[in-house]
Coordinates of C-alpha atoms in Angstrom, one line a residue:
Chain A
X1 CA 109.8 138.6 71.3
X2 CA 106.9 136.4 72.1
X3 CA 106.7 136.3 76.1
X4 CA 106.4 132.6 77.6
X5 CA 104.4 129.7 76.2
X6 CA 102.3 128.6 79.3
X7 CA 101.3 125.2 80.5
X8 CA 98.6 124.2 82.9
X9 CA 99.2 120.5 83.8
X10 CA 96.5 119.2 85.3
X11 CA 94.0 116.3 86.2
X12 CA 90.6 115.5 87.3
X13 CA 91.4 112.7 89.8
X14 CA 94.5 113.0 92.4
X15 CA 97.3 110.2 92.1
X16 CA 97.6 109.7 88.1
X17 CA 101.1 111.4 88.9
X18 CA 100.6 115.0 87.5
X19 CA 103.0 116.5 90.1
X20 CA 105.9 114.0 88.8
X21 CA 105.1 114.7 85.1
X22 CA 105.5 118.3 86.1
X23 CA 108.2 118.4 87.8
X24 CA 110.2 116.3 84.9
X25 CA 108.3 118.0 82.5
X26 CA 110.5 121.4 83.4
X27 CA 113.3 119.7 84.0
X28 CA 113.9 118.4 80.9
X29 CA 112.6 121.4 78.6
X30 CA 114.9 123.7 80.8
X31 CA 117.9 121.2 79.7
X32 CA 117.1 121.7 76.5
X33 CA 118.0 125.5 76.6
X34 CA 114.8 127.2 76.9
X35 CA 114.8 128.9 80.8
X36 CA 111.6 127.1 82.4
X37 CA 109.9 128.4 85.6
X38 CA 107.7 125.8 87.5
X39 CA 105.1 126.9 89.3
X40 CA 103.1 124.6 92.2
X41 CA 99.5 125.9 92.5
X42 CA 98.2 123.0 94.2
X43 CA 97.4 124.2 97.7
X44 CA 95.7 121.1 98.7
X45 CA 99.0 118.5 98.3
X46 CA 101.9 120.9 96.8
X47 CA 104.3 118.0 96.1
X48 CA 106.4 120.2 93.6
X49 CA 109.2 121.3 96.7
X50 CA 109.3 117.9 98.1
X51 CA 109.8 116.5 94.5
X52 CA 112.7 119.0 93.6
X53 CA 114.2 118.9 97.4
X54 CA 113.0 122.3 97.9
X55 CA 110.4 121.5 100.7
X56 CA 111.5 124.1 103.5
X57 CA 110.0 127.1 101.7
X58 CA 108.5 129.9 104.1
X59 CA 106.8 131.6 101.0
X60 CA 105.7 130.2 98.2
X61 CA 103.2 131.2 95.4
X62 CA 100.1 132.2 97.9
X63 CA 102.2 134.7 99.2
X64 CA 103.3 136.4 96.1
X65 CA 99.4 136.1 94.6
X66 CA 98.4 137.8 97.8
X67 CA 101.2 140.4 97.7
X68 CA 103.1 139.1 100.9
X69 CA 105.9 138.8 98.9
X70 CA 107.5 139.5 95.9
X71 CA 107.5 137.0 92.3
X72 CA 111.5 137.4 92.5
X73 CA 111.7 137.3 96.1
X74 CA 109.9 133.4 95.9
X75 CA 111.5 131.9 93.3
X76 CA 114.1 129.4 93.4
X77 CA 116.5 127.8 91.1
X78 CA 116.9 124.2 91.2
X79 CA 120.9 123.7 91.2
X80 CA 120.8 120.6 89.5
X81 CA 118.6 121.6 86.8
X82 CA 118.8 125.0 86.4
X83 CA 114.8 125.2 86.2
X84 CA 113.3 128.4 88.0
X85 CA 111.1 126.9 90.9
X86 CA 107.8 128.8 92.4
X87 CA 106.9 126.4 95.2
X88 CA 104.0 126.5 97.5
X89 CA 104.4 126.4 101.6
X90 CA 103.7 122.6 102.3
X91 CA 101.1 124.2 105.3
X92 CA 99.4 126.5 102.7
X93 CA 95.6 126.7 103.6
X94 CA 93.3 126.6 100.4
X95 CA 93.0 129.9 99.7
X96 CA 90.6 132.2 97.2
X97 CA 92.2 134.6 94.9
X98 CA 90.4 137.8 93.6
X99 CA 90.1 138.5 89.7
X100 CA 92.5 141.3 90.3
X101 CA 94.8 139.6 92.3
X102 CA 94.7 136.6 89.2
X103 CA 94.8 139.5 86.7
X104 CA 98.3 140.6 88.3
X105 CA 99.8 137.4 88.7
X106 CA 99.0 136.7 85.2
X107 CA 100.6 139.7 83.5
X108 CA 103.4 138.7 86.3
X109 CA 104.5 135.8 84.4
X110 CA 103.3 136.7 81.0
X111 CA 106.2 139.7 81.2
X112 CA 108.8 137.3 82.1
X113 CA 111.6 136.6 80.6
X114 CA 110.9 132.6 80.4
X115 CA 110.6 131.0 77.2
X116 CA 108.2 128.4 79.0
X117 CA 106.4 128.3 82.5
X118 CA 104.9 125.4 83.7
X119 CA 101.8 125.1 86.0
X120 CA 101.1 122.2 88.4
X121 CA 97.5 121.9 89.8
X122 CA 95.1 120.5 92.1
X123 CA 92.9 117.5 90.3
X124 CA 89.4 118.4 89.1
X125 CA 87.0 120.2 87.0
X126 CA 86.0 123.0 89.0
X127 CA 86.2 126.4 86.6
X128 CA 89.1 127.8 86.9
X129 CA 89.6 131.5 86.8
X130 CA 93.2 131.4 86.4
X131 CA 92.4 130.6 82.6
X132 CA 93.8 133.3 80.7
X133 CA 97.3 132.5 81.7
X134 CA 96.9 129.6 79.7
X135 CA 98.4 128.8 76.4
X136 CA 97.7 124.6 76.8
X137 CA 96.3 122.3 79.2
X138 CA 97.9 119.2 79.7
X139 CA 95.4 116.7 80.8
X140 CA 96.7 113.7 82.5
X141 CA 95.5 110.6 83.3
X142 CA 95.7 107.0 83.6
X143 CA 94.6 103.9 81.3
X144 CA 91.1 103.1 82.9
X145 CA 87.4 103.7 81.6
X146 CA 86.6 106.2 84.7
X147 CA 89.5 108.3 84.7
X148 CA 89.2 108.3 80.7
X149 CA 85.6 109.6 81.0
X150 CA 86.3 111.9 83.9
X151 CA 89.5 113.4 82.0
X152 CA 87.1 113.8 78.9
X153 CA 85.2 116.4 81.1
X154 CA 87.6 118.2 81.9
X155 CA 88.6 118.5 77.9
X156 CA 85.6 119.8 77.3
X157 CA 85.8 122.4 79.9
X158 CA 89.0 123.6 77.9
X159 CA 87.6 123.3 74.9
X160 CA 84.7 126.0 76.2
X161 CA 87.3 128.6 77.3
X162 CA 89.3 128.1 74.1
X163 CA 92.4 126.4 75.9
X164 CA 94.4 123.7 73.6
X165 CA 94.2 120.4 75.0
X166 CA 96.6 117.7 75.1
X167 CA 96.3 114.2 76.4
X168 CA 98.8 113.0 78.2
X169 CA 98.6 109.2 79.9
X170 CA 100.4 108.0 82.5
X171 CA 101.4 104.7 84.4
X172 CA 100.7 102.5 81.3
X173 CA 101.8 98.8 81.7
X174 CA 99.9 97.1 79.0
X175 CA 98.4 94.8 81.0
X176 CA 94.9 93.1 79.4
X177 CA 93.0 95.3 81.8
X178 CA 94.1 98.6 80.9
X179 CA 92.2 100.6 78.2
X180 CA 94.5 100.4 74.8
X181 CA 96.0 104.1 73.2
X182 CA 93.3 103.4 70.8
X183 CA 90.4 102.7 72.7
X184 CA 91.2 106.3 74.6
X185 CA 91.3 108.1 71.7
X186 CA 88.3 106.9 70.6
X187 CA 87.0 107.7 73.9
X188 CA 88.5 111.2 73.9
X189 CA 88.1 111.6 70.2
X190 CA 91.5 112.8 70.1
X191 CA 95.3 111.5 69.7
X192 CA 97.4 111.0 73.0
X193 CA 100.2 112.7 72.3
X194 CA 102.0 111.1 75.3
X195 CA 102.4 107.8 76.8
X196 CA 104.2 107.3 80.1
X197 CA 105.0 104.0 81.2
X198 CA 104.8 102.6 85.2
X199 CA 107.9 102.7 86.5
X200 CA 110.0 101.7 89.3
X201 CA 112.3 104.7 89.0
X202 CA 110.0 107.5 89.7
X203 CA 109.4 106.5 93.4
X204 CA 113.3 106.3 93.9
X205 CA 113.5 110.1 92.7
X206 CA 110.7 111.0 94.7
X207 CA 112.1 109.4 97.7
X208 CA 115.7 111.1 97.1
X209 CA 113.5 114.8 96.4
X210 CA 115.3 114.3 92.7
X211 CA 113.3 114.4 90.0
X212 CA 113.5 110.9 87.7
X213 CA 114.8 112.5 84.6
X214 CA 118.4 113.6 86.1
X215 CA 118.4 110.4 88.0
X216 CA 117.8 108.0 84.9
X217 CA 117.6 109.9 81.6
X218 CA 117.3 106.1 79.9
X219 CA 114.6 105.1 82.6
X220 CA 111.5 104.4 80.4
X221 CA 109.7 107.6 82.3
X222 CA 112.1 109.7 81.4
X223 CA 112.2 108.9 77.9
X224 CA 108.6 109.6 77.6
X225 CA 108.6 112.8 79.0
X226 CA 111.8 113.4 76.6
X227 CA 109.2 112.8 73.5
X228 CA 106.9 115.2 75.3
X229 CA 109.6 117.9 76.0
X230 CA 110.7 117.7 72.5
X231 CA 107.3 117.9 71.4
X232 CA 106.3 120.6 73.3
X233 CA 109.7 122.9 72.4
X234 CA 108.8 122.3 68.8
X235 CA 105.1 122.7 68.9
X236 CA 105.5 126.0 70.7
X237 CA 107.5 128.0 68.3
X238 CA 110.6 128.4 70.2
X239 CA 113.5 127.8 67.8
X240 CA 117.2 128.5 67.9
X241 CA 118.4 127.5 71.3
X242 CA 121.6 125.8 72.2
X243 CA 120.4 122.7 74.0
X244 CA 122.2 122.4 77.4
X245 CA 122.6 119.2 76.9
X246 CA 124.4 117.8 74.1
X247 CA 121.9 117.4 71.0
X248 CA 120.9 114.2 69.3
X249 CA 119.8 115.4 66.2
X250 CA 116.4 116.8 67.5
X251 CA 117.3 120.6 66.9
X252 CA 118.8 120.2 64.0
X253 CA 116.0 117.7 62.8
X254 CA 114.1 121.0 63.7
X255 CA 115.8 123.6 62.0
X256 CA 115.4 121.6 58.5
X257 CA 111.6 121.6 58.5
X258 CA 111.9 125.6 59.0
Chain B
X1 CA 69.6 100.4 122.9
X2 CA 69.9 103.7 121.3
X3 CA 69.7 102.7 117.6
X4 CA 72.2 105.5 116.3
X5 CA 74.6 103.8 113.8
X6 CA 78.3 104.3 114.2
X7 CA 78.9 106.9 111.5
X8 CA 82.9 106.7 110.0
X9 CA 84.1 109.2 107.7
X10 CA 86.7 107.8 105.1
X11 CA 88.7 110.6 104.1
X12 CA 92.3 111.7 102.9
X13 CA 93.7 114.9 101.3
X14 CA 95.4 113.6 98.5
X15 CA 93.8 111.2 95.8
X16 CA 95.1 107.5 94.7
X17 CA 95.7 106.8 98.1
X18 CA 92.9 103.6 98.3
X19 CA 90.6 105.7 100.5
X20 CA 87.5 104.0 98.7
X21 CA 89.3 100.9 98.6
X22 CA 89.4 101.4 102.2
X23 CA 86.1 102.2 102.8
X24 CA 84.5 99.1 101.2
X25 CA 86.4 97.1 102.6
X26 CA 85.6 97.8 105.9
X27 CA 82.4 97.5 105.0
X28 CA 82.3 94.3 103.7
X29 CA 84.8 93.3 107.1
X30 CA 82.1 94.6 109.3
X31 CA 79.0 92.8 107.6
X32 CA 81.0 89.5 107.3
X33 CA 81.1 90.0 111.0
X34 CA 77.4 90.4 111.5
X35 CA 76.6 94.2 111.3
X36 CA 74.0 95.5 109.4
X37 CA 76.1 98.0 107.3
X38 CA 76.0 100.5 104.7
X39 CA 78.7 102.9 102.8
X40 CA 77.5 106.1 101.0
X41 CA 79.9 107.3 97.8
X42 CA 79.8 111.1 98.3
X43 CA 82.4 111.5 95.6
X44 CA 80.0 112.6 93.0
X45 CA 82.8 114.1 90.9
X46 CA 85.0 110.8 91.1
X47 CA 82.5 108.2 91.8
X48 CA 84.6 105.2 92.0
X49 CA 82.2 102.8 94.7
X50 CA 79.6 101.4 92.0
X51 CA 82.2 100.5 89.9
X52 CA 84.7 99.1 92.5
X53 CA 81.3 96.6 92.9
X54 CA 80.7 96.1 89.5
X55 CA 77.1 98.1 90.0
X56 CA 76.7 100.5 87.5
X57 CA 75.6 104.1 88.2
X58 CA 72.0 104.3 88.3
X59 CA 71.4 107.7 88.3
X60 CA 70.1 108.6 91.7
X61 CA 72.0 108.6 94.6
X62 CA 73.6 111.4 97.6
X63 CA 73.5 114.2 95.0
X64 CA 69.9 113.4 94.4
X65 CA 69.3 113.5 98.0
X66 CA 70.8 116.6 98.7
X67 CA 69.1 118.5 96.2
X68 CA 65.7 117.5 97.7
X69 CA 65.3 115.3 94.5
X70 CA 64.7 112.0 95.9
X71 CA 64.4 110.4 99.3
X72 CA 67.4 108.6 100.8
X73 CA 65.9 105.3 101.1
X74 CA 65.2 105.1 97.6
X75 CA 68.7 105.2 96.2
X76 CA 69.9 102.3 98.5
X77 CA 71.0 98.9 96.9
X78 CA 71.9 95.5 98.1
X79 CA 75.7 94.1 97.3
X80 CA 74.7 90.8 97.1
X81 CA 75.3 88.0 98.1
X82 CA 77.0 89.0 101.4
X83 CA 74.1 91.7 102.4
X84 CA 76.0 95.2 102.6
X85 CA 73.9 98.5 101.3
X86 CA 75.1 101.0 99.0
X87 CA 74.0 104.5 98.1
X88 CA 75.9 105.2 95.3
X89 CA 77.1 109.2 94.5
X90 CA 74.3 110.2 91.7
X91 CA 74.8 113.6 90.1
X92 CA 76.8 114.5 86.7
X93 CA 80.5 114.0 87.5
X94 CA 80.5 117.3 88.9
X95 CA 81.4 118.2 91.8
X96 CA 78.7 119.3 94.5
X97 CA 79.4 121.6 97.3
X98 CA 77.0 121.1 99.7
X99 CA 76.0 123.6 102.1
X100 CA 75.9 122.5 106.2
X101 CA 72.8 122.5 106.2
X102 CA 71.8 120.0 103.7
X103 CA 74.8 117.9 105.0
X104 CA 73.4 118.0 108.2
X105 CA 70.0 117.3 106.9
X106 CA 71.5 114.5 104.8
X107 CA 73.0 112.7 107.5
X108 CA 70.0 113.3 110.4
X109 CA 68.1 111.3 108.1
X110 CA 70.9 108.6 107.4
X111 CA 71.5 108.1 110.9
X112 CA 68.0 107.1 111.6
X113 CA 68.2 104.6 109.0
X114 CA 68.7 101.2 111.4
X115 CA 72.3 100.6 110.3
X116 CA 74.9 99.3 112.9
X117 CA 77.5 101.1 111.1
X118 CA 77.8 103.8 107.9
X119 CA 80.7 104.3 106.3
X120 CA 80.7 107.6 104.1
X121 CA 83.6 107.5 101.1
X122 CA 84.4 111.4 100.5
X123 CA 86.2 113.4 97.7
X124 CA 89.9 113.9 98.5
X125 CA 90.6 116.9 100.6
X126 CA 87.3 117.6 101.5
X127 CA 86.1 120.1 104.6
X128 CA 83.0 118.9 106.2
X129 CA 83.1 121.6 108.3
X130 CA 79.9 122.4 110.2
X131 CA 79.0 118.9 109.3
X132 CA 81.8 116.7 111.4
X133 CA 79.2 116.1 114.5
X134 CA 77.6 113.8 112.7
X135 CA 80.5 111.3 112.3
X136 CA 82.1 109.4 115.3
X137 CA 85.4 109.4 113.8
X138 CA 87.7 109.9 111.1
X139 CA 89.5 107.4 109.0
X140 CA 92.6 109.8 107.3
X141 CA 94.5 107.0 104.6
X142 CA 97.8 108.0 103.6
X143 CA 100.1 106.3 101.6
X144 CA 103.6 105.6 102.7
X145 CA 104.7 108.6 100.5
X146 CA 105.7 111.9 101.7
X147 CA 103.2 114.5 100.2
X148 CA 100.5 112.3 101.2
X149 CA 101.9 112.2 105.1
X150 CA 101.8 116.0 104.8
X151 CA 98.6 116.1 103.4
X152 CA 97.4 113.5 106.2
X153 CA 99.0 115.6 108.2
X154 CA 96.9 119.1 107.2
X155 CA 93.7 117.0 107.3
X156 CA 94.2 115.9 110.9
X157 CA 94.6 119.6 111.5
X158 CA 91.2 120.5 110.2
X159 CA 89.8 117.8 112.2
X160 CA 91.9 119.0 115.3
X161 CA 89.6 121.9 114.8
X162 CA 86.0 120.9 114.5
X163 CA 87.2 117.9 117.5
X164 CA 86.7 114.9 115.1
X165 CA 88.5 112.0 116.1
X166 CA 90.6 110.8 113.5
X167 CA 92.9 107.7 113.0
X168 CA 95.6 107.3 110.6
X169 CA 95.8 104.4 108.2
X170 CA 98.7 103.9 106.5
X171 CA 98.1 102.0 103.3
X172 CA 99.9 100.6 99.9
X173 CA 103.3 99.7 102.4
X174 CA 105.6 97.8 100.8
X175 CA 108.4 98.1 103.5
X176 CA 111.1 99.1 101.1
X177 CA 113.6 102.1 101.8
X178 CA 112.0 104.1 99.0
X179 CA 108.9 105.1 101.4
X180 CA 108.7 106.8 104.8
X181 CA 109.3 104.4 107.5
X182 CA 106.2 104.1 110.2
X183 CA 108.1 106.3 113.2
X184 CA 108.7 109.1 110.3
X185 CA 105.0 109.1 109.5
X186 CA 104.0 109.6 112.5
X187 CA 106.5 112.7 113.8
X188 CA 104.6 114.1 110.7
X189 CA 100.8 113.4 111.7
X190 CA 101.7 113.7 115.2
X191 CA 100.0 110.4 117.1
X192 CA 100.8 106.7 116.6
X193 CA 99.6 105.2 113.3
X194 CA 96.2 103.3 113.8
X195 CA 96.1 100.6 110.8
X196 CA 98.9 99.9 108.3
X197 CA 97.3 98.1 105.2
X198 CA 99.9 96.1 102.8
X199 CA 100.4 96.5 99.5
X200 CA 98.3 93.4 98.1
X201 CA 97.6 91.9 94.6
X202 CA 94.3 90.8 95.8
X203 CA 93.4 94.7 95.3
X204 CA 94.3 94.9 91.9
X205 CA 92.4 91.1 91.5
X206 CA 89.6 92.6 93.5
X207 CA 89.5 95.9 90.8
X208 CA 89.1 93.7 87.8
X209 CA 87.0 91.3 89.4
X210 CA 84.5 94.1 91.4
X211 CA 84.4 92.0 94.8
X212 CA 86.0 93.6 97.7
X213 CA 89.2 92.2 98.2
X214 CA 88.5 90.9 101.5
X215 CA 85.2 88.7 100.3
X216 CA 87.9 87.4 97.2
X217 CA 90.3 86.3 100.0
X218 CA 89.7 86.6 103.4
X219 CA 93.6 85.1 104.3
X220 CA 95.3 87.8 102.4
X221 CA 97.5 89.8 103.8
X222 CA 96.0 92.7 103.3
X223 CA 92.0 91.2 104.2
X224 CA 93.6 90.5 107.7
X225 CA 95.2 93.9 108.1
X226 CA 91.3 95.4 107.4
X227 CA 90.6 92.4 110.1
X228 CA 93.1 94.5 112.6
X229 CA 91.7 97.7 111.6
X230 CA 87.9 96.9 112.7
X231 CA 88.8 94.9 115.5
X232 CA 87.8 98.1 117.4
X233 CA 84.5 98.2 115.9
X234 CA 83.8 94.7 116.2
X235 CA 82.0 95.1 119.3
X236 CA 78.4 96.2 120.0
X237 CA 77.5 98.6 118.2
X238 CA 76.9 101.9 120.2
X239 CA 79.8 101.1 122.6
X240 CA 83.1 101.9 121.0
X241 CA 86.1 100.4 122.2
X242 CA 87.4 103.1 125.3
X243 CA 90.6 102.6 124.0
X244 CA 89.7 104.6 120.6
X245 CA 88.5 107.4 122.4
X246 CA 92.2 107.7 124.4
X247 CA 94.0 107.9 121.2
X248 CA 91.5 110.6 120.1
X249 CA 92.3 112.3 123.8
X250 CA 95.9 112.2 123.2
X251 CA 95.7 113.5 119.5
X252 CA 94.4 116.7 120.7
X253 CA 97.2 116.8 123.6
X254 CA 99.6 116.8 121.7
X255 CA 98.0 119.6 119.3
X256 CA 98.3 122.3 121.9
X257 CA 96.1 121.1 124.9
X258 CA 92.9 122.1 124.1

């Protein structure tokens, strides 16, 4: 049994909305069957309780990386959802972690029993030593020139370490200003592989602490992160589950091609 | 008179919030009103000033200066026609960590530059600690949104401790029931809300167009809210309002009487 398919979601610039495509992001591949943990390593802005209504958390993922407490002991499940939820404490300071303590965490999670565990992170570039959990990177960003060219950098620090990258952008409108799909991946020199429109539902779920997807499953944000979900499950190699939800042809669309 | 220029940090903890936004606008407020003025991008990983101006990157700028590469003078430019100077963030796109010393270095020799006022644009969530004394107060910009109130909220904490002054400015509010209302906000920051910027089109219109939004239209809603904000300021320089400096008192009083 392969242990579980990792994902670093992540951005170079703060606001592009990495914590709600997170967030969603689990929601909806955990619907789909395969048990999901989400985990919120931003310790600057940890937005991942607030956005699931789990904000009152006394420990969270510093204190389990820092052995204060135990992986099980932190980990909550979402009742809606059914998602597995590592939060942070919104008061976390910005704490270093020591190779071994990474090292631990990482073979932590990599033993679990989750077919896929998500990562949310704090924006930018700087190395990251928490690389080996990694078996993607999600880059995120939003139709303009400097966070195209900014999110570009951050590729190419993935590319170094030998981390998969996939371009994810967010908050499109198609107005004239924005860059067009193809004009980013011409920048990027890569496909997008998913497109996430502005809108107006995703501040109502953040408001109400519920993410978008089980508010709206229709709402154009949702659908997008549906199309990543699906693409993700299929791109991973996890085949065979009974989606939770009822199927619309996507598994079984799946289980031809094998 | 004691030539020291009012020194304003523009700071917040989470990104997207409109912090540079802010920060050029209240520069172009205060030189409209007849200040010699000039803001300093120190974002060097997210440079977003030059662009926001239409003024490409030239190459050399604040990373530049710290590094000992170049002096300070010779990286400022002239956003014509209206008269403001800009030293734009130099560097790579990489993030620079400065050490206190060469902040402190950076800004002695800033400070003696004959400017009324200096606004410095930083990197979300950055610590200037060991650095603060330099700056007369502290913008924090939150949106109406509730991770960014807690992260205003952590920031005003760091301040708290190296005595800072700090005002909240609330900006992006749309008054609708999906965001936090003003009395919520400020339980979570813990003083009264200083400024509270609308949510404008003339920003977007400014973005495209790369004037400040209060040069494009001095009688928006938004260019009179920045009118409020400075209305402090808007005095001779060297002699802040005494009201200011009460808010600051009562900050720190209701922080655990210090």
């Amino acid at each position: 049994m392969p242990g579980p398919y990792v994902i670093r979601v992540s951005s170079t610039k703060g606001g592009v909305g990495k914590s709600v495509i997170a967030t969603n992001l689990a929601v909806a591949v955990n619907m789909y069957g395969y048990d999901t943990l989400l985990i919120d390593k931003d310790m600057a802005n940890p937005s991942v309780g607030v956005y699931m209504g789990l904000e009152d958390v006394s420990i969270g993922l510093s204190e389990v990386m820092k052995g204060k407490a135990t992986f099980q002991s932190a980990t909550i499940p979402h009742p809606a959802s059914g998602v597995r939820v590592l939060p942070q404490r919104i008061d976390t300071d910005v704490l270093q972690f020591s190779p071994a303590e990474v090292r631990v965490f990482g073979d932590k999670i990599k033993k679990s029993d989750y077919k896929f565990i998500i990562v949310d992170t704090e924006p930018g570039i700087q190395y990251e030593t928490t690389i080996k959990w990694y078996d993607e990177a999600f880059v995120i960003t939003t139709p303009y020139e400097a966070a195209c060219i900014s999110a570009i950098k951050l590729m190419s620090k993935y590319g170094k370490a030998g981390v998969k990258t996939t371009i994810i952008v967010n908050r499109v409108e198609n107005k004239s200003h924005e860059l067009s799909i193809k004009e980013i991946e011409e920048m990027c020199e890569q496909k997008v592989s998913g497109i996430l429109k502005e809108d107006d539902k995703v501040k109502v779920g953040v408001s109400e602490h519920i993410p978008v997807y089980l508010l709206d499953r229709k709402s154009p944000f949702s659908r997008g992160i549906d199309e990543i979900a699906k693409m993700l499950i299929s791109r991973s190699g996890s085949f065979g589950k009974v989606p939770r939800t009822g199927g619309d042809g996507f598994l079984s669309g799946i289980k031809k091609k094998l | 008179m004691d030539k020291k220029s009012y020194a304003i940090l523009a700071s917040s903890q989470k990104g997207g919030v409109g912090k540079t936004i802010v920060a050029i606008n209240v520069t172009a407020a205060l030189r409209t009103a007849g200040y010699e003025v000039l803001v300093i991008d120190t974002d060097v990983a997210n440079p977003s000033i030059g662009p926001l101006l239409g003024m490409r990157e030239t190459g050399m700028g604040y990373a530049e200066v710290i590094k000992g590469k170049v002096e300070v003078e010779k990286t400022q430019s002239v956003f014509e026609p209206t008269g403001f100077y800009f030293i734009p963030a130099g560097g790579d796109g990489e993030a620079i960590n400065p050490t206190p010393d060469q902040l402190n270095k950076f800004y002695a020799k800033v400070l003696k530059m004959d400017f009324d006022f200096i606004i410095v644009d930083t990197p979300p969530g950055t610590k200037i600690d060991g650095a603060t004394k330099n700056f007369d107060e502290a913008l924090i910009i939150t949106t109406p949104e509730e991770t960014s109130v807690f992260g205003a909220q952590k920031l005003a904490q760091i301040y708290e401790r190296s005595h800072l002054p700090h005002k909240l400015v609330i900006n992006r509010v749309k008054d609708d029931k999906f965001e936090l209302d003003e009395e919520r906000i400020e339980k979570i920051y813990g003083d009264i809300a200083y400024a509270l910027l609308p949510e404008d089109r003339v920003v977007v219109e400014s973005e495209a167009k790369h004037i400040p939004a209060y040069l494009l239209n001095r009688q928006s809603q938004f260019a009179l809210s920045i009118d409020e904000l400075c209305r402090a300021y808007n005095l001779k320089a060297g002699e802040p309002d005494q009201g200011v400096k009460k808010r600051g008192f009562g900050i720190r009083r209701f922080f655990g009487g210090k």
